[in-house]
Amino acid sequence: AVGWAQAIIYRQRVLREDDWQGAIVAALGGDGSTAANGFWATLNIVTTLQLPYLFFIEDNAYGISVPSSLQTPGGNLAKNLASFSQLRVLDGDGTDPINAAGQIDQAVSHVRGHNGPALLRLSVPRLTGHSFVDNQSYKAKDVREAEAARDPLPKLKAYVIANAIMTDDEWAQLEQQVERQVRTACERVLAQPDPDPATATRHVFFEGAAIAASRPHPTEPGARLNLIDAVKRTLEAELSANPRLLIFGEDVGVKGGVHGATTDLQSKYGADRVFDTSLNEDGIIGRAAGLALAGLRPVPEIQFRKYADPATEQINNIGTLRWRTLGKFAAPLVVRVPVGMGRKTGDPWHSVSGEAVHVKSLGWRIAIPSNAEDAVGLLRTALRGHDPTFFYEHRALLDTAPARRPYPGDDYMLPFGVANIVQSGDDLTVITWGLMVHRCVEAAQGRGSIAIIDLRTIVPWDKSTVLQSIAQTGKCLIVHEDGVTGGFGAEIAATVAQEAFFDLDAPIVRVATLDTPIPYNAGLMHAVTPTVEKIRAEMEKLLQT
């Protein structure tokens, strides 16, 4: 919702769309929802940016069986937020027709009047349990009786009759009409046939035409870009081509990103399009979802792969949105994430690759380029595509020679799911991606006829190219930086074993990071991660098998 609120301002102020004038966001939640991280992330964003956002909190004093006194100090969120800067806070009785209507009118008028966000807490009873198996036995009898006495419907009936808005007969007729409507709707739903089981796997991804590949057209023959400069140049080209594209994250604005990918972009395109966020990944990704749903193309940056973990719930919700709505809604966005070990040192937080976790985030595409040219083509495809995408930028390739390539032009695009055969061979197939591509190339020098396949994307991954190569070589080595247990290499190995077993002349071998955190010390880091020497040793064993 906070992303949608920001999109309202953007579409008014930047895109000059008059039909968004006066629009506001109303986000409805219970008291339990205000204990979650997302609430506090949103609260900080809407107040610092003064967005047209209304928190509408129905406080029934319980989160399932947990009383609000164990979720909110003192049990009243409105009192706690009374001094919260740049937030209008209102508190009322949700069972009183006059009080509730008046409070709602004040809150909506405040937000719609460009006065910033508001929070309205209305106290209401919870007359039934959280679910049909919840009999509320955890409530004392006097508590349940007091709640029943606050039932808002009898209060509303008494008010409209006392003020001659309706008669007793008219109220009875309204009740009968509503009951008929509900029963008719229920019967209509029950009469629907069960869905076709064959459709269960549809709408996980966009089902339209795939983006076609284009040929590179270097604009500066001979000049070779670092991978990070290729990313920046692609972002800048797409910012110029698409006024709905926004780039944001921690340190992305004035600083230009901790890795320099957004240097000077804010000064060129303004703070509405390239901007800093609070240090809250849950808020960054959640905001991106709302911006995408509002028709913009958000490109959030998460500074390091491990830092995406706090946003896991948002990530999962974004990925399943198209499937959950039968293809009617989707949130296409591109999350840029620097990943992997550093050139000189490591650590358990900044040096994580961790792609296997995101592979299980259904509905997300994942690109892991090994060089500047592929980075341009894959990033542009993601930015013009229709699915949420993780775009991994390996830290050890950002400004190092192995990844440098000429800039392939402002229209260059690479389709996902098409691997690059780095070198052909007849004796051994090596499957890899990211930094490991270059280590495999180095390890293979002077050692037989070795095919090296750079997957480039792992969701989807190019299974057909892999299987064709194994059918020719009969041997398979999988190399990746993520942990060996449950790494994506295990999925590839299982597929090869299932679909190419009779083509194999030797066991499938994996070289990957050991099941340990990435150490700080360079020597220890090399001890647990795939090095050229380790890869070469496994190549030689397979070639001799």
XYZ file of C-alpha atoms in Angstrom:
545
model
C 0.000 0.000 0.000
C 2.839 2.421 0.748
C 4.180 1.866 -2.783
C 0.766 2.706 -4.200
C 0.696 5.887 -2.102
C 4.059 6.939 -3.464
C 2.855 6.119 -6.982
C -0.052 8.526 -6.471
C 2.387 11.372 -5.887
C 4.636 10.284 -8.745
C 1.819 10.019 -11.255
C 0.504 13.410 -10.192
C 3.774 15.323 -9.968
C 6.035 13.640 -12.524
C 3.713 12.066 -15.087
C 1.139 14.885 -14.802
C -1.834 12.517 -14.798
C -4.874 14.457 -13.625
C -6.993 11.392 -12.898
C -4.761 10.622 -9.905
C -5.547 13.966 -8.251
C -7.240 13.499 -4.876
C -6.430 9.810 -4.694
C -5.454 8.334 -1.332
C -4.573 4.924 0.083
C -6.583 3.312 2.868
C -4.802 0.310 4.390
C -7.044 -1.744 6.660
C -5.646 -3.868 9.466
C -6.387 -5.182 12.903
C -4.488 -4.461 16.090
C -2.430 -7.623 15.549
C -1.087 -6.288 12.248
C 0.477 -3.297 14.001
C 2.949 -5.554 15.813
C 4.525 -6.677 12.525
C 7.659 -5.226 10.917
C 5.768 -4.108 7.825
C 3.594 -1.736 9.843
C 6.553 0.097 11.349
C 8.401 0.223 8.030
C 5.321 1.765 6.440
C 4.839 4.178 9.318
C 8.360 5.560 8.832
C 8.018 5.813 5.057
C 4.652 7.582 4.942
C 5.541 10.076 7.641
C 8.982 11.014 6.304
C 7.632 11.371 2.748
C 4.211 12.749 3.807
C 2.300 10.366 1.564
C -1.510 10.298 1.151
C -1.946 7.246 3.336
C -4.581 6.267 5.899
C -4.017 3.482 8.421
C -7.484 2.188 9.337
C -7.012 -0.027 12.402
C -9.922 -2.023 13.799
C -8.775 -2.883 17.294
C -10.690 -5.836 18.728
C -8.088 -6.328 21.482
C -7.018 -9.804 20.382
C -4.577 -11.350 17.916
C -6.088 -14.845 17.729
C -5.908 -15.596 21.482
C -3.212 -13.074 22.431
C -4.560 -9.933 24.132
C -3.391 -6.594 22.760
C -1.631 -5.842 26.053
C 1.013 -8.381 24.938
C 1.379 -6.771 21.505
C 1.035 -3.061 22.180
C 2.321 -1.327 25.326
C -0.750 -0.226 27.267
C -3.011 -1.869 24.691
C -3.738 1.344 22.770
C -1.683 2.100 19.665
C -3.244 5.528 19.181
C -2.035 6.727 22.573
C 1.454 5.458 21.868
C 1.601 7.247 18.517
C 0.077 10.503 19.734
C 3.434 12.255 19.548
C 4.576 10.597 16.314
C 5.800 13.419 14.093
C 3.890 14.260 10.897
C 1.081 11.777 11.580
C -2.520 12.692 12.376
C -3.766 10.196 14.975
C -7.451 9.669 15.752
C -9.059 7.282 18.215
C -12.703 6.351 18.468
C -15.476 3.870 19.186
C -16.121 1.737 16.127
C -19.475 0.571 17.487
C -20.940 4.086 17.789
C -22.423 5.200 14.429
C -21.877 8.911 15.012
C -18.417 8.639 16.540
C -17.146 6.172 13.926
C -18.534 8.119 10.966
C -17.154 11.396 12.302
C -13.695 9.972 12.910
C -13.608 8.388 9.435
C -14.646 11.681 7.852
C -11.901 13.567 9.698
C -9.252 11.032 8.769
C -10.167 10.890 5.074
C -10.485 14.676 4.829
C -7.062 15.130 6.431
C -5.321 12.790 3.979
C -7.247 13.935 0.917
C -6.490 17.520 1.821
C -2.736 16.974 1.225
C -2.004 17.200 4.953
C -0.004 13.998 5.145
C -0.826 10.537 6.522
C -3.279 9.672 9.259
C -3.945 6.754 11.547
C -7.436 5.982 12.750
C -7.907 3.427 15.497
C -11.463 2.290 16.121
C -12.222 0.052 19.082
C -14.537 -2.840 18.151
C -15.566 -6.152 19.781
C -14.663 -9.529 18.323
C -17.928 -11.430 18.596
C -16.698 -14.697 17.114
C -13.370 -16.498 17.136
C -10.447 -15.952 14.813
C -11.495 -19.014 12.808
C -14.339 -21.529 12.818
C -12.440 -23.794 15.259
C -11.805 -20.908 17.680
C -14.476 -20.992 20.410
C -12.834 -18.135 22.375
C -12.550 -20.295 25.484
C -9.578 -18.138 26.487
C -11.991 -15.265 27.210
C -13.736 -15.019 30.557
C -17.535 -15.107 30.536
C -17.856 -11.476 31.612
C -15.516 -10.417 28.787
C -17.639 -12.202 26.182
C -20.811 -10.689 27.646
C -19.299 -7.182 27.585
C -18.279 -7.647 23.954
C -21.735 -8.873 22.989
C -23.206 -5.750 24.586
C -21.074 -3.664 22.193
C -22.373 -5.359 19.042
C -22.430 -2.508 16.508
C -25.459 -3.732 14.534
C -28.052 -3.267 17.321
C -26.511 0.149 17.985
C -26.854 1.088 14.330
C -30.452 -0.167 14.227
C -31.359 1.809 17.335
C -29.783 4.958 15.885
C -31.463 4.872 12.462
C -34.876 4.133 13.976
C -34.552 6.765 16.725
C -33.605 9.368 14.105
C -36.395 8.335 11.690
C -33.907 7.261 9.048
C -35.643 3.858 8.844
C -38.668 2.173 10.422
C -38.659 -1.213 12.147
C -40.296 -2.757 9.069
C -37.735 -1.207 6.726
C -34.894 -2.535 8.882
C -36.462 -6.010 8.847
C -36.810 -5.812 5.065
C -33.162 -4.796 4.759
C -32.094 -7.774 6.861
C -34.142 -10.114 4.667
C -32.731 -8.567 1.501
C -29.147 -8.967 2.711
C -29.774 -12.577 3.731
C -31.212 -13.356 0.294
C -28.187 -11.752 -1.391
C -25.748 -13.731 0.729
C -27.566 -17.035 0.200
C -27.824 -16.435 -3.546
C -24.128 -15.659 -3.764
C -23.297 -18.752 -1.702
C -25.415 -20.991 -3.941
C -23.801 -19.513 -7.047
C -20.320 -20.270 -5.699
C -21.233 -23.808 -4.617
C -22.666 -24.471 -8.091
C -19.366 -23.665 -9.776
C -17.487 -26.708 -11.082
C -14.146 -27.620 -9.578
C -11.230 -26.181 -11.531
C -9.436 -28.313 -14.101
C -6.370 -29.909 -12.414
C -4.420 -29.216 -15.584
C -4.581 -25.481 -14.808
C -2.908 -25.775 -11.370
C 0.523 -24.799 -12.713
C -0.607 -21.925 -14.912
C 0.090 -18.232 -14.262
C 3.205 -18.721 -12.173
C 4.926 -16.591 -14.835
C 3.779 -14.318 -17.649
C 2.359 -16.501 -20.422
C 2.654 -14.115 -23.366
C 5.323 -14.053 -26.033
C 8.891 -14.364 -24.786
C 11.349 -11.551 -25.425
C 13.484 -12.292 -28.452
C 17.245 -12.074 -28.481
C 18.961 -9.228 -30.319
C 22.469 -8.967 -31.686
C 25.031 -6.792 -29.917
C 25.933 -3.571 -31.673
C 28.914 -2.107 -29.818
C 28.789 1.672 -29.975
C 32.423 2.027 -28.922
C 34.451 -0.762 -30.578
C 37.524 -1.608 -28.582
C 36.357 0.006 -25.339
C 35.613 -2.520 -22.592
C 33.305 -1.739 -19.676
C 33.414 -3.065 -16.163
C 30.303 -5.006 -15.222
C 29.214 -2.298 -12.781
C 29.550 0.379 -15.484
C 27.531 -1.787 -17.866
C 24.768 -2.003 -15.261
C 24.832 1.748 -14.710
C 24.755 2.496 -18.428
C 21.795 0.161 -18.932
C 19.908 1.741 -16.043
C 20.550 5.196 -17.459
C 19.386 4.190 -20.937
C 16.184 2.688 -19.530
C 15.555 5.719 -17.317
C 15.681 7.843 -20.465
C 13.433 5.479 -22.422
C 10.827 4.783 -19.732
C 9.464 7.648 -17.578
C 7.804 5.099 -15.291
C 11.068 3.542 -14.169
C 12.218 4.300 -10.606
C 15.441 3.269 -8.869
C 15.745 3.242 -5.090
C 17.357 1.634 -2.072
C 19.738 2.323 0.783
C 22.443 4.826 -0.312
C 21.210 4.716 -3.918
C 20.491 8.446 -4.272
C 23.123 11.058 -3.414
C 25.867 8.515 -2.695
C 25.196 6.639 -5.929
C 25.110 3.198 -4.334
C 27.754 1.499 -2.236
C 29.084 -0.115 -5.412
C 28.625 2.940 -7.638
C 25.914 1.595 -9.941
C 23.726 4.696 -9.555
C 26.389 7.406 -9.412
C 25.006 10.762 -10.656
C 21.662 9.255 -11.682
C 19.769 11.266 -9.073
C 21.316 14.527 -10.266
C 20.300 13.687 -13.851
C 16.813 12.284 -13.273
C 15.719 13.823 -9.979
C 14.905 12.540 -6.520
C 11.436 11.416 -7.593
C 12.995 8.770 -9.825
C 16.260 7.884 -8.056
C 15.990 8.065 -4.291
C 17.196 6.776 -0.944
C 15.115 4.666 1.406
C 15.154 3.887 5.093
C 17.241 0.923 6.179
C 14.430 -1.595 6.016
C 14.410 -4.263 3.311
C 10.866 -5.301 4.176
C 9.800 -1.735 3.396
C 11.931 -1.522 0.249
C 10.481 -4.649 -1.367
C 6.940 -4.059 -0.104
C 7.018 -0.519 -1.469
C 8.244 -1.877 -4.811
C 5.228 -4.186 -5.035
C 2.812 -1.270 -4.636
C 4.670 0.855 -7.179
C 4.516 -1.997 -9.684
C 0.814 -2.585 -9.105
C 0.252 1.125 -9.744
C 1.765 0.810 -13.213
C 5.343 1.929 -12.544
C 8.543 -0.071 -13.024
C 10.413 -0.168 -9.699
C 14.073 -1.193 -9.543
C 14.968 -1.544 -5.852
C 18.507 -2.356 -4.771
C 19.307 -4.649 -1.859
C 22.916 -3.936 -0.928
C 23.972 -7.549 -0.312
C 22.267 -10.889 -0.835
C 21.928 -11.713 2.886
C 20.104 -8.421 3.459
C 17.178 -9.623 1.346
C 16.214 -12.163 4.002
C 14.162 -9.730 6.156
C 11.948 -9.144 3.111
C 11.158 -12.839 2.614
C 7.419 -12.496 3.200
C 7.146 -9.635 0.714
C 9.232 -11.590 -1.815
C 6.991 -14.635 -1.546
C 3.800 -12.592 -1.845
C 5.074 -10.804 -4.954
C 6.090 -14.065 -6.597
C 2.727 -15.764 -6.138
C 0.559 -12.744 -6.959
C -0.019 -13.635 -10.628
C -0.869 -17.242 -9.734
C -3.176 -16.236 -6.870
C -5.173 -13.903 -9.115
C -5.373 -16.212 -12.154
C -3.121 -13.910 -14.125
C -5.184 -10.778 -13.477
C -2.564 -8.996 -11.330
C 1.220 -9.038 -11.274
C 4.053 -6.934 -9.877
C 6.848 -6.828 -12.468
C 9.927 -5.330 -10.845
C 13.674 -5.909 -10.826
C 15.588 -6.336 -7.572
C 19.294 -5.681 -8.060
C 21.429 -7.587 -5.552
C 25.245 -7.669 -5.297
C 26.166 -11.233 -4.332
C 29.083 -13.511 -3.551
C 32.503 -13.358 -2.003
C 34.762 -10.331 -2.235
C 38.045 -10.302 -4.102
C 40.218 -10.103 -0.989
C 38.067 -11.038 1.973
C 34.782 -12.592 3.010
C 32.304 -12.644 5.871
C 29.036 -14.417 6.757
C 26.809 -11.465 5.739
C 28.222 -9.613 2.738
C 29.738 -12.615 0.945
C 26.656 -14.802 0.549
C 25.504 -15.936 -2.900
C 22.437 -17.837 -1.672
C 20.637 -18.171 -5.005
C 19.051 -21.510 -4.069
C 16.804 -19.770 -1.517
C 15.401 -17.441 -4.155
C 14.949 -20.328 -6.579
C 12.281 -21.549 -4.162
C 10.571 -18.146 -4.208
C 7.997 -19.168 -6.786
C 7.222 -16.721 -9.578
C 10.623 -14.990 -9.565
C 13.113 -15.095 -12.427
C 16.820 -15.064 -11.561
C 19.717 -13.775 -13.669
C 23.393 -14.185 -12.744
C 25.575 -12.631 -15.489
C 29.264 -13.464 -15.654
C 30.294 -10.511 -17.820
C 29.346 -6.969 -18.781
C 27.725 -7.828 -22.112
C 25.444 -10.443 -20.586
C 24.647 -8.039 -17.739
C 23.379 -5.469 -20.229
C 21.273 -7.947 -22.181
C 19.753 -9.689 -19.177
C 19.107 -6.497 -17.206
C 17.347 -4.841 -20.140
C 15.218 -7.942 -20.683
C 14.263 -7.923 -17.011
C 13.460 -4.204 -17.047
C 11.165 -4.643 -20.052
C 9.700 -7.956 -18.944
C 6.522 -8.913 -17.125
C 7.743 -10.921 -14.129
C 9.494 -10.020 -10.878
C 13.199 -10.674 -11.287
C 16.301 -10.979 -9.129
C 19.314 -9.574 -10.947
C 22.502 -10.733 -9.224
C 25.694 -8.689 -9.652
C 28.719 -10.587 -8.420
C 30.936 -8.444 -6.217
C 34.188 -9.979 -7.477
C 33.221 -9.192 -11.088
C 32.005 -5.616 -10.702
C 35.297 -3.930 -11.633
C 37.686 -6.736 -12.565
C 39.171 -7.648 -15.931
C 37.532 -11.072 -16.520
C 34.031 -9.566 -16.762
C 34.905 -6.606 -19.005
C 33.228 -6.464 -22.416
C 32.317 -3.786 -25.003
C 28.953 -2.129 -24.406
C 26.540 -3.967 -26.756
C 24.193 -1.030 -27.393
C 21.021 0.491 -25.973
C 18.742 -2.110 -27.568
C 20.648 -5.277 -26.736
C 18.524 -7.945 -25.026
C 19.138 -11.550 -23.996
C 16.260 -13.976 -23.378
C 16.184 -15.803 -20.063
C 16.751 -19.539 -20.112
C 19.347 -19.525 -22.898
C 22.815 -20.586 -21.769
C 26.101 -19.469 -23.284
C 28.488 -22.179 -24.469
C 31.694 -20.483 -23.395
C 33.765 -23.188 -25.024
C 32.903 -26.454 -26.772
C 34.311 -29.840 -25.885
C 33.886 -33.578 -26.302
C 35.336 -35.031 -23.098
C 33.575 -33.253 -20.222
C 30.629 -30.893 -19.662
C 31.020 -28.204 -16.989
C 27.886 -26.321 -15.905
C 28.362 -23.098 -13.957
C 27.393 -19.437 -13.599
C 28.569 -16.114 -12.186
C 32.141 -15.823 -10.913
C 32.692 -19.565 -11.275
C 32.548 -19.283 -15.084
C 35.955 -17.601 -15.116
C 37.460 -20.010 -12.606
C 36.255 -22.957 -14.685
C 37.751 -21.463 -17.852
C 41.087 -21.010 -16.093
C 40.989 -24.496 -14.607
C 40.243 -26.061 -18.001
C 43.217 -24.553 -19.800
C 45.393 -27.259 -21.317
C 43.258 -30.107 -19.952
C 41.412 -32.038 -22.635
C 38.374 -31.070 -24.647
C 36.103 -29.497 -22.032
C 32.709 -27.886 -22.720
C 31.907 -25.011 -20.368
C 28.302 -23.856 -20.156
C 27.433 -20.524 -18.495
C 23.753 -20.829 -17.570
C 23.390 -17.015 -17.245
C 19.921 -17.509 -15.700
C 18.877 -20.216 -13.274
C 15.146 -19.456 -13.307
C 14.574 -20.563 -15.954
C 17.673 -22.649 -16.685
C 18.661 -24.047 -20.068
C 18.136 -27.749 -19.474
C 18.175 -28.694 -23.149
C 21.642 -27.251 -23.794
C 23.006 -29.049 -20.725
C 21.507 -32.405 -21.692
C 22.697 -32.100 -25.296
C 26.246 -31.456 -24.145
C 26.213 -34.370 -21.695
C 24.917 -36.657 -24.427
C 28.073 -35.726 -26.349
C 30.637 -35.822 -23.525
C 29.196 -38.427 -21.154
C 30.527 -36.600 -18.107
C 29.159 -33.784 -15.947
C 30.812 -31.378 -13.501
C 28.677 -28.734 -11.777
C 30.423 -25.759 -10.165
C 28.722 -23.061 -8.108
C 29.502 -20.719 -5.235
C 26.385 -21.348 -3.160
C 26.492 -24.028 -0.479
C 26.754 -27.628 -1.645
C 23.816 -28.973 0.389
C 20.595 -27.874 -1.264
C 22.414 -25.671 -3.753
C 21.012 -25.285 -7.249
C 23.651 -27.702 -8.476
C 21.722 -30.459 -6.719
C 18.690 -29.694 -8.894
C 20.805 -29.864 -12.031
C 22.393 -33.130 -10.873
C 18.994 -34.662 -10.163
C 17.733 -33.640 -13.609
C 20.807 -35.080 -15.319
C 20.497 -38.324 -13.352
C 16.838 -38.640 -14.265
C 16.965 -37.602 -17.915
C 20.506 -38.429 -19.052
C 21.500 -41.399 -16.900
C 22.321 -43.671 -19.818
C 24.491 -40.962 -21.394
C 26.791 -40.828 -18.378
C 30.155 -42.575 -18.301
C 31.061 -41.327 -14.816
C 29.372 -40.070 -11.642
C 27.973 -36.536 -11.604
C 30.364 -34.344 -9.606
C 29.714 -31.054 -7.812
C 32.217 -28.468 -6.633
C 30.583 -25.902 -4.350
C 31.070 -24.016 -1.110
C 31.227 -26.206 1.963
C 28.381 -26.052 4.469
C 29.903 -23.308 6.577
C 29.596 -19.517 6.759
C 32.000 -17.585 4.541
C 35.053 -16.741 6.709
C 36.647 -13.295 6.973
C 40.204 -14.516 6.473
C 41.140 -14.923 2.804
C 42.919 -18.220 3.376
C 39.945 -19.669 5.221
C 37.578 -18.310 2.569
C 39.523 -20.099 -0.163
C 39.500 -23.251 1.960
C 35.699 -23.497 1.887
C 34.837 -22.025 -1.540
C 35.483 -23.411 -5.047
C 38.976 -22.405 -6.183
C 40.645 -22.933 -9.536
C 42.761 -25.680 -7.985
C 39.760 -27.573 -6.604
C 37.904 -27.289 -9.904
C 40.965 -28.418 -11.876
C 41.430 -31.443 -9.625
C 37.867 -32.621 -10.219
C 38.200 -31.999 -13.953
C 41.300 -34.207 -14.065
C 39.611 -37.009 -12.120
C 36.656 -37.042 -14.488
C 38.830 -36.879 -17.578
C 40.746 -39.920 -16.326
C 37.601 -41.891 -15.453
